[in-house]
XYZ file of C-alpha atoms in Angstrom:
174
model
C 20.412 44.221 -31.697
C 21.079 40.403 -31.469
C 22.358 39.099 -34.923
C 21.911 35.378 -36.089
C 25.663 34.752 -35.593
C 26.115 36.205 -32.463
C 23.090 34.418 -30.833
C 25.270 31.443 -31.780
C 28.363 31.948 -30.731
C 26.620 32.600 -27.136
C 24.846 28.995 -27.361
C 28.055 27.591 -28.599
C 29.660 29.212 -25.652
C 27.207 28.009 -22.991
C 27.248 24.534 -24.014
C 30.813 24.837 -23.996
C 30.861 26.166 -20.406
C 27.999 23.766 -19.155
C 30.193 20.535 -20.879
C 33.147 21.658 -19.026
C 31.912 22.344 -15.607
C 30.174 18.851 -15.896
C 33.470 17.580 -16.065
C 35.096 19.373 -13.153
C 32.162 18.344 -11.122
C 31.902 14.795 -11.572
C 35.728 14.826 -11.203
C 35.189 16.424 -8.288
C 32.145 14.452 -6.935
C 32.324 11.087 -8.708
C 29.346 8.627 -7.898
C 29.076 6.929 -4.844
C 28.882 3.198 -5.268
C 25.622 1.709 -4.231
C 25.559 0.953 -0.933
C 24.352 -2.517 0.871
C 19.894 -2.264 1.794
C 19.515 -1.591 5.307
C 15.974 -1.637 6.939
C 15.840 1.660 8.779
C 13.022 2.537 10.891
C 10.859 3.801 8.204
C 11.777 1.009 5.791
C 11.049 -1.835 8.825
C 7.637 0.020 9.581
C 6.657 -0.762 5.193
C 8.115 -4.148 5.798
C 6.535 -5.058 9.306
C 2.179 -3.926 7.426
C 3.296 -5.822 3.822
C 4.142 -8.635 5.124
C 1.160 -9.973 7.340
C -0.387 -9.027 3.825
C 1.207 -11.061 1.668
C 1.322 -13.870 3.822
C -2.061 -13.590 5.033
C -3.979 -17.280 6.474
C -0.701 -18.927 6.275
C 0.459 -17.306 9.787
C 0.128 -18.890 12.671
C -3.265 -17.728 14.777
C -2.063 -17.827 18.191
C -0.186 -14.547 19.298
C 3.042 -15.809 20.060
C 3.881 -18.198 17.169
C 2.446 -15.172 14.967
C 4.925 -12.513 15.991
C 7.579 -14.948 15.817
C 7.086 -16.218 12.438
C 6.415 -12.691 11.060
C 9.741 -11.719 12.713
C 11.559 -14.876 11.337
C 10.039 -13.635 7.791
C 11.172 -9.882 7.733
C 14.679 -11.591 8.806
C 14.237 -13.787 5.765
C 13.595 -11.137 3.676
C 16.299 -8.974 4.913
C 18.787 -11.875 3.869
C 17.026 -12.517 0.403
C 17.428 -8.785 -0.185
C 20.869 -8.731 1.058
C 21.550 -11.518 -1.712
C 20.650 -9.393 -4.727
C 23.041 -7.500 -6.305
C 24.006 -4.123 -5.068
C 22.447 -2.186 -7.906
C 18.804 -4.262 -7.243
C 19.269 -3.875 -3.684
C 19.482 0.089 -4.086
C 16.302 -0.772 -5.915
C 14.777 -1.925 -3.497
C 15.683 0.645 -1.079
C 14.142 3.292 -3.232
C 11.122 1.531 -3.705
C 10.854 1.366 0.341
C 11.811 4.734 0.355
C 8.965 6.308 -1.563
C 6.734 4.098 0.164
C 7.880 5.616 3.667
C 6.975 8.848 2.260
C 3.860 10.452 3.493
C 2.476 11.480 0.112
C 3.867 8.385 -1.896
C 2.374 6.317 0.561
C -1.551 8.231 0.681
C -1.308 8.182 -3.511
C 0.368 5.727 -4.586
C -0.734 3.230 -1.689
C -3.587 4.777 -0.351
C -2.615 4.143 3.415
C -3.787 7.947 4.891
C -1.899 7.318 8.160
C 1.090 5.552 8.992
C 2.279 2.426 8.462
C 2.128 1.224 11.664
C -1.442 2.415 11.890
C -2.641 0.476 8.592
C -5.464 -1.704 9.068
C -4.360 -5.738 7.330
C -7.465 -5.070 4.806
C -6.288 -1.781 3.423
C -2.211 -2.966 3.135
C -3.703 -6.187 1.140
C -6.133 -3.427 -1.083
C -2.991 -1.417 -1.796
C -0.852 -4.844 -2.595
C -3.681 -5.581 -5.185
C -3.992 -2.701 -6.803
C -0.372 -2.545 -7.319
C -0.466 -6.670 -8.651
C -3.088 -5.274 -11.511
C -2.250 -1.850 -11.854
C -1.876 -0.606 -15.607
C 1.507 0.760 -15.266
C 4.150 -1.551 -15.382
C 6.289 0.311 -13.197
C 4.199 -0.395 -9.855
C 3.519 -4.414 -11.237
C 7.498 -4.474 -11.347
C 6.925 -3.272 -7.908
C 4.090 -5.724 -6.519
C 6.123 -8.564 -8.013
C 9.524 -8.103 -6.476
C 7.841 -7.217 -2.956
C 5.992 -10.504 -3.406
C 9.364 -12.746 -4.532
C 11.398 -10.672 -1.767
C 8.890 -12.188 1.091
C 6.981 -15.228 -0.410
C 10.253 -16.639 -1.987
C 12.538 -17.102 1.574
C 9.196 -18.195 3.500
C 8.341 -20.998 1.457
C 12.123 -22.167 1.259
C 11.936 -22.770 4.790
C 11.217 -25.885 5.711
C 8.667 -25.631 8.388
C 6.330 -23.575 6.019
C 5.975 -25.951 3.734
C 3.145 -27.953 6.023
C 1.034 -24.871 5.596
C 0.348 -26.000 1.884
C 1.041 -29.610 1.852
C 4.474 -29.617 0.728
C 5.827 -32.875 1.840
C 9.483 -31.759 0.798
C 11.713 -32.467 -1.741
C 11.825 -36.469 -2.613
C 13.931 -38.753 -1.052
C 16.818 -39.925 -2.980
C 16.244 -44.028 -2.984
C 19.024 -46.238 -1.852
C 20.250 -49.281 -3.587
């Protein structure tokens, strides 16, 4: 028969045990440091559908010029992601993580097939769900993926004639 007092000395006991072999293991396996983002293949494939999304008519319509500029804007991407801090960038990398994932990316995106395979309008239906969504969590989401691409393509210079941007003002001389 369990009494009162010896039911807790056994809990006192366990948490004892539990507190001191969380100790011994983070001394023995203390956290790694975050790590810089890198755009694996999985990551490149999320990148390579959201961005023809989020960019959309401001592309250029012939072929060519298109892949180019939508390979000049995953590289600008890259570097803006590169220039958030390490914690934020492992951020990131999660986020394009558990969209790389099969499930994640049929329930929370609702792209069925693969990235690669995702048709422009259903990538853009996913990005707008996720801009109005009533859980913060996935607006955080929609909002850094659209600062992450939107912000380094219209700080290049030669995208700014897509919207009428003459450029910044020119300093007058005396």
């Amino acid at each position: 028969m369990t009494t009162r007092r010896s039911f807790l000395k056994i809990g006192a006991a366990a948490a004892i045990t539990l507190a001191v072999g969380g100790v011994i293991y983070r001394l023995a396996n203390p956290p790694a440091l975050p790590h810089p983002f890198t755009l694996d293949g999985d990551a490149k494939a999320v990148l390579a559908a959201i961005v023809p999304a989020m960019l959309g008519p401001v592309l250029p319509a012939e072929t060519a010029a298109r892949a180019a500029a939508l390979e000049a804007a995953m590289t600008r991407t890259l570097a803006a992601i590169h220039g958030l801090p390490l914690g934020t960038q492992k951020e990131v990398q999660d986020l394009f993580g558990l969209l790389a994932l099969a499930p994640a990316r049929r329930w929370l995106a609702g792209v069925s097939g693969s990235w690669e395979q995702a048709a422009p309008q259903q990538v853009a239906a996913f990005l707008e769900s996720w801009r109005h969504h009533r859980l913060d969590a996935l607006q955080t989401a929609y909002l850094a993926l659209h600062d992450l691409i939107l912000g380094p393509w219209y700080a290049e210079p030669s995208s700014w004639a897509a919207i009428g941007y003459p450029g910044p003002l020119k300093e007058l001389q005396k």
